JSON list of C-alpha atoms in Angstrom, two decimals:
[
{"chain": "A", "resi": 129, "resn": "MET", "atom": "CA", "xyz": [-3.44, 146.09, -1.25]},
{"chain": "A", "resi": 130, "resn": "GLU", "atom": "CA", "xyz": [-4.74, 148.20, -4.14]},
{"chain": "A", "resi": 131, "resn": "ILE", "atom": "CA", "xyz": [-3.38, 151.34, -2.46]},
{"chain": "A", "resi": 132, "resn": "ALA", "atom": "CA", "xyz": [0.11, 149.82, -2.22]},
{"chain": "A", "resi": 133, "resn": "LEU", "atom": "CA", "xyz": [0.02, 148.68, -5.83]},
{"chain": "A", "resi": 134, "resn": "ALA", "atom": "CA", "xyz": [-1.19, 152.12, -6.94]},
{"chain": "A", "resi": 135, "resn": "ALA", "atom": "CA", "xyz": [1.74, 153.75, -5.12]},
{"chain": "A", "resi": 136, "resn": "LEU", "atom": "CA", "xyz": [4.20, 151.45, -6.93]},
{"chain": "A", "resi": 137, "resn": "HIS", "atom": "CA", "xyz": [2.41, 151.64, -10.27]},
{"chain": "A", "resi": 138, "resn": "GLY", "atom": "CA", "xyz": [4.45, 152.35, -13.37]},
{"chain": "A", "resi": 139, "resn": "ARG", "atom": "CA", "xyz": [7.65, 151.14, -14.88]},
{"chain": "A", "resi": 140, "resn": "TRP", "atom": "CA", "xyz": [10.76, 152.19, -12.92]},
{"chain": "A", "resi": 141, "resn": "THR", "atom": "CA", "xyz": [8.87, 153.13, -9.75]},
{"chain": "A", "resi": 142, "resn": "THR", "atom": "CA", "xyz": [10.22, 150.23, -7.73]},
{"chain": "A", "resi": 143, "resn": "LEU", "atom": "CA", "xyz": [13.76, 151.03, -8.86]},
{"chain": "A", "resi": 144, "resn": "VAL", "atom": "CA", "xyz": [13.41, 154.65, -7.71]},
{"chain": "A", "resi": 145, "resn": "VAL", "atom": "CA", "xyz": [12.23, 153.39, -4.32]},
{"chain": "A", "resi": 146, "resn": "ARG", "atom": "CA", "xyz": [15.12, 150.89, -4.24]},
{"chain": "A", "resi": 147, "resn": "GLU", "atom": "CA", "xyz": [17.62, 153.71, -4.72]},
{"chain": "A", "resi": 148, "resn": "LEU", "atom": "CA", "xyz": [16.00, 155.80, -1.99]},
{"chain": "A", "resi": 149, "resn": "LEU", "atom": "CA", "xyz": [16.07, 152.82, 0.40]},
{"chain": "A", "resi": 150, "resn": "ARG", "atom": "CA", "xyz": [19.85, 153.24, 0.24]},
{"chain": "A", "resi": 151, "resn": "GLY", "atom": "CA", "xyz": [19.54, 156.82, 1.54]},
{"chain": "A", "resi": 152, "resn": "ASP", "atom": "CA", "xyz": [18.44, 160.27, 0.48]},
{"chain": "A", "resi": 153, "resn": "ARG", "atom": "CA", "xyz": [19.53, 161.36, -2.99]},
{"chain": "A", "resi": 154, "resn": "SER", "atom": "CA", "xyz": [19.62, 164.41, -5.18]},
{"chain": "A", "resi": 155, "resn": "TYR", "atom": "CA", "xyz": [17.89, 164.34, -8.54]},
{"chain": "A", "resi": 156, "resn": "SER", "atom": "CA", "xyz": [21.25, 164.03, -10.32]},
{"chain": "A", "resi": 157, "resn": "GLU", "atom": "CA", "xyz": [22.28, 161.12, -8.08]},
{"chain": "A", "resi": 158, "resn": "LEU", "atom": "CA", "xyz": [19.05, 159.31, -8.86]},
{"chain": "A", "resi": 159, "resn": "SER", "atom": "CA", "xyz": [19.49, 160.03, -12.55]},
{"chain": "A", "resi": 160, "resn": "ALA", "atom": "CA", "xyz": [23.05, 158.67, -12.49]},
{"chain": "A", "resi": 161, "resn": "ALA", "atom": "CA", "xyz": [21.96, 155.53, -10.60]},
{"chain": "A", "resi": 162, "resn": "LEU", "atom": "CA", "xyz": [19.21, 154.89, -13.17]},
{"chain": "A", "resi": 163, "resn": "PRO", "atom": "CA", "xyz": [20.86, 155.92, -16.46]},
{"chain": "A", "resi": 164, "resn": "THR", "atom": "CA", "xyz": [18.28, 154.36, -18.77]},
{"chain": "A", "resi": 165, "resn": "LEU", "atom": "CA", "xyz": [15.48, 156.31, -17.10]},
{"chain": "A", "resi": 166, "resn": "SER", "atom": "CA", "xyz": [14.59, 159.56, -18.88]},
{"chain": "A", "resi": 167, "resn": "ASP", "atom": "CA", "xyz": [14.40, 162.85, -16.94]},
{"chain": "A", "resi": 168, "resn": "LYS", "atom": "CA", "xyz": [10.71, 163.10, -17.77]},
{"chain": "A", "resi": 169, "resn": "VAL", "atom": "CA", "xyz": [9.89, 159.68, -16.32]},
{"chain": "A", "resi": 170, "resn": "LEU", "atom": "CA", "xyz": [12.09, 160.22, -13.25]},
{"chain": "A", "resi": 171, "resn": "SER", "atom": "CA", "xyz": [10.30, 163.50, -12.54]},
{"chain": "A", "resi": 172, "resn": "GLU", "atom": "CA", "xyz": [6.92, 161.83, -12.99]},
{"chain": "A", "resi": 173, "resn": "ARG", "atom": "CA", "xyz": [7.83, 158.94, -10.68]},
{"chain": "A", "resi": 174, "resn": "LEU", "atom": "CA", "xyz": [9.13, 161.26, -7.97]},
{"chain": "A", "resi": 175, "resn": "ALA", "atom": "CA", "xyz": [5.94, 163.34, -8.18]},
{"chain": "A", "resi": 176, "resn": "GLN", "atom": "CA", "xyz": [3.78, 160.18, -8.07]},
{"chain": "A", "resi": 177, "resn": "LEU", "atom": "CA", "xyz": [5.66, 158.85, -5.05]},
{"chain": "A", "resi": 178, "resn": "GLY", "atom": "CA", "xyz": [5.39, 162.24, -3.36]},
{"chain": "A", "resi": 179, "resn": "GLN", "atom": "CA", "xyz": [1.63, 162.32, -3.86]},
{"chain": "A", "resi": 180, "resn": "ALA", "atom": "CA", "xyz": [1.38, 158.80, -2.44]},
{"chain": "A", "resi": 181, "resn": "GLY", "atom": "CA", "xyz": [3.25, 159.90, 0.70]},
{"chain": "A", "resi": 182, "resn": "VAL", "atom": "CA", "xyz": [6.20, 157.63, -0.06]},
{"chain": "A", "resi": 183, "resn": "VAL", "atom": "CA", "xyz": [8.82, 160.27, -0.90]},
{"chain": "A", "resi": 184, "resn": "GLU", "atom": "CA", "xyz": [9.47, 163.71, 0.52]},
{"chain": "A", "resi": 185, "resn": "ARG", "atom": "CA", "xyz": [11.23, 166.50, -1.32]},
{"chain": "A", "resi": 186, "resn": "ASP", "atom": "CA", "xyz": [13.54, 168.69, 0.75]},
{"chain": "A", "resi": 187, "resn": "ARG", "atom": "CA", "xyz": [14.44, 171.97, -0.96]},
{"chain": "A", "resi": 188, "resn": "ARG", "atom": "CA", "xyz": [17.31, 173.85, 0.64]},
{"chain": "A", "resi": 189, "resn": "PRO", "atom": "CA", "xyz": [17.69, 177.60, 0.11]},
{"chain": "A", "resi": 190, "resn": "GLY", "atom": "CA", "xyz": [20.62, 179.04, -1.78]},
{"chain": "A", "resi": 191, "resn": "TRP", "atom": "CA", "xyz": [21.95, 179.20, -5.26]},
{"chain": "A", "resi": 192, "resn": "PRO", "atom": "CA", "xyz": [21.84, 176.86, -6.95]},
{"chain": "A", "resi": 193, "resn": "PRO", "atom": "CA", "xyz": [18.88, 175.44, -5.08]},
{"chain": "A", "resi": 194, "resn": "ARG", "atom": "CA", "xyz": [19.59, 172.08, -3.47]},
{"chain": "A", "resi": 195, "resn": "VAL", "atom": "CA", "xyz": [16.87, 169.45, -3.53]},
{"chain": "A", "resi": 196, "resn": "ARG", "atom": "CA", "xyz": [17.10, 166.06, -1.83]},
{"chain": "A", "resi": 197, "resn": "TYR", "atom": "CA", "xyz": [14.63, 163.22, -2.08]},
{"chain": "A", "resi": 198, "resn": "ALA", "atom": "CA", "xyz": [14.10, 160.79, 0.77]},
{"chain": "A", "resi": 199, "resn": "LEU", "atom": "CA", "xyz": [11.65, 158.11, 1.72]},
{"chain": "A", "resi": 200, "resn": "THR", "atom": "CA", "xyz": [9.12, 158.97, 4.37]},
{"chain": "A", "resi": 201, "resn": "PRO", "atom": "CA", "xyz": [8.65, 156.51, 7.25]},
{"chain": "A", "resi": 202, "resn": "HIS", "atom": "CA", "xyz": [5.68, 155.21, 5.24]},
{"chain": "A", "resi": 203, "resn": "GLY", "atom": "CA", "xyz": [8.00, 154.78, 2.24]},
{"chain": "A", "resi": 204, "resn": "TYR", "atom": "CA", "xyz": [10.59, 152.83, 4.24]},
{"chain": "A", "resi": 205, "resn": "ARG", "atom": "CA", "xyz": [7.87, 150.31, 5.02]},
{"chain": "A", "resi": 206, "resn": "LEU", "atom": "CA", "xyz": [7.96, 149.33, 1.33]},
{"chain": "A", "resi": 207, "resn": "GLY", "atom": "CA", "xyz": [11.45, 147.83, 1.80]},
{"chain": "A", "resi": 208, "resn": "PRO", "atom": "CA", "xyz": [10.24, 144.40, 2.95]},
{"chain": "A", "resi": 209, "resn": "VAL", "atom": "CA", "xyz": [7.50, 144.46, 0.29]},
{"chain": "A", "resi": 210, "resn": "LEU", "atom": "CA", "xyz": [10.04, 145.04, -2.50]},
{"chain": "A", "resi": 211, "resn": "GLN", "atom": "CA", "xyz": [12.32, 142.38, -1.01]},
{"chain": "A", "resi": 212, "resn": "ALA", "atom": "CA", "xyz": [9.44, 139.89, -1.01]},
{"chain": "A", "resi": 213, "resn": "LEU", "atom": "CA", "xyz": [8.66, 140.72, -4.66]},
{"chain": "A", "resi": 214, "resn": "TRP", "atom": "CA", "xyz": [12.35, 140.28, -5.56]},
{"chain": "A", "resi": 215, "resn": "ASP", "atom": "CA", "xyz": [12.49, 136.93, -3.75]},
{"chain": "A", "resi": 216, "resn": "TRP", "atom": "CA", "xyz": [9.30, 135.75, -5.40]},
{"chain": "A", "resi": 217, "resn": "GLY", "atom": "CA", "xyz": [10.60, 136.75, -8.85]},
{"chain": "A", "resi": 218, "resn": "THR", "atom": "CA", "xyz": [13.93, 135.00, -8.42]},
{"chain": "A", "resi": 219, "resn": "GLU", "atom": "CA", "xyz": [12.21, 131.84, -7.21]},
{"chain": "A", "resi": 220, "resn": "ALA", "atom": "CA", "xyz": [9.60, 131.79, -9.97]},
{"chain": "A", "resi": 221, "resn": "PRO", "atom": "CA", "xyz": [9.53, 128.53, -11.92]},
{"chain": "A", "resi": 222, "resn": "THR", "atom": "CA", "xyz": [11.07, 128.46, -15.36]},
{"chain": "A", "resi": 223, "resn": "ARG", "atom": "CA", "xyz": [9.09, 127.37, -18.41]},
{"chain": "A", "resi": 224, "resn": "GLU", "atom": "CA", "xyz": [10.69, 123.96, -18.14]},
{"chain": "A", "resi": 225, "resn": "ASP", "atom": "CA", "xyz": [9.60, 123.71, -14.48]},
{"chain": "A", "resi": 226, "resn": "GLU", "atom": "CA", "xyz": [6.05, 124.68, -15.42]},
{"chain": "A", "resi": 227, "resn": "ALA", "atom": "CA", "xyz": [5.95, 122.05, -18.20]},
{"chain": "A", "resi": 228, "resn": "GLU", "atom": "CA", "xyz": [7.25, 119.47, -15.75]},
{"chain": "A", "resi": 229, "resn": "ILE", "atom": "CA", "xyz": [4.56, 120.37, -13.23]},
{"chain": "A", "resi": 230, "resn": "ARG", "atom": "CA", "xyz": [1.76, 120.24, -15.86]},
{"chain": "A", "resi": 231, "resn": "CYS", "atom": "CA", "xyz": [2.94, 116.92, -17.31]},
{"chain": "A", "resi": 232, "resn": "GLY", "atom": "CA", "xyz": [3.87, 115.37, -13.99]},
{"chain": "A", "resi": 233, "resn": "THR", "atom": "CA", "xyz": [7.18, 114.25, -15.45]},
{"chain": "A", "resi": 234, "resn": "VAL", "atom": "CA", "xyz": [10.79, 115.19, -15.07]},
{"chain": "A", "resi": 235, "resn": "LEU", "atom": "CA", "xyz": [12.39, 116.26, -18.33]},
{"chain": "A", "resi": 236, "resn": "SER", "atom": "CA", "xyz": [15.85, 114.90, -18.84]},
{"chain": "A", "resi": 237, "resn": "ASP", "atom": "CA", "xyz": [18.64, 116.81, -20.56]},
{"chain": "A", "resi": 238, "resn": "ASP", "atom": "CA", "xyz": [19.47, 113.63, -22.43]},
{"chain": "A", "resi": 239, "resn": "ARG", "atom": "CA", "xyz": [16.22, 112.78, -24.20]},
{"chain": "A", "resi": 240, "resn": "SER", "atom": "CA", "xyz": [17.76, 109.92, -26.14]},
{"chain": "A", "resi": 241, "resn": "ARG", "atom": "CA", "xyz": [17.79, 107.73, -23.00]},
{"chain": "A", "resi": 242, "resn": "LYS", "atom": "CA", "xyz": [14.62, 105.85, -22.20]}
]
């Protein structure tokens, strides 16, 4: 489990993987899909994912050089993991739910009724 978490470590990493789950992309396509992500961080995340064996970089000869990024088969296996994390996050209890669980009571919207 630590290896998987290390591969996904860092802010934005899961979003880069999410974009690549949709298909291979050029650097500029990834940058456009994640506009709030700086070029420096995108480059770092792609390098990190490459070192982890999650992403492969395909450089095509010619001018200008064409580079495409794609998930490896190992990287595609992260799809269900990210989906599970998404599902867990959307089903997480709210603060009100947590207070209700701790107190063992149901909080009413109309607190004037007793």
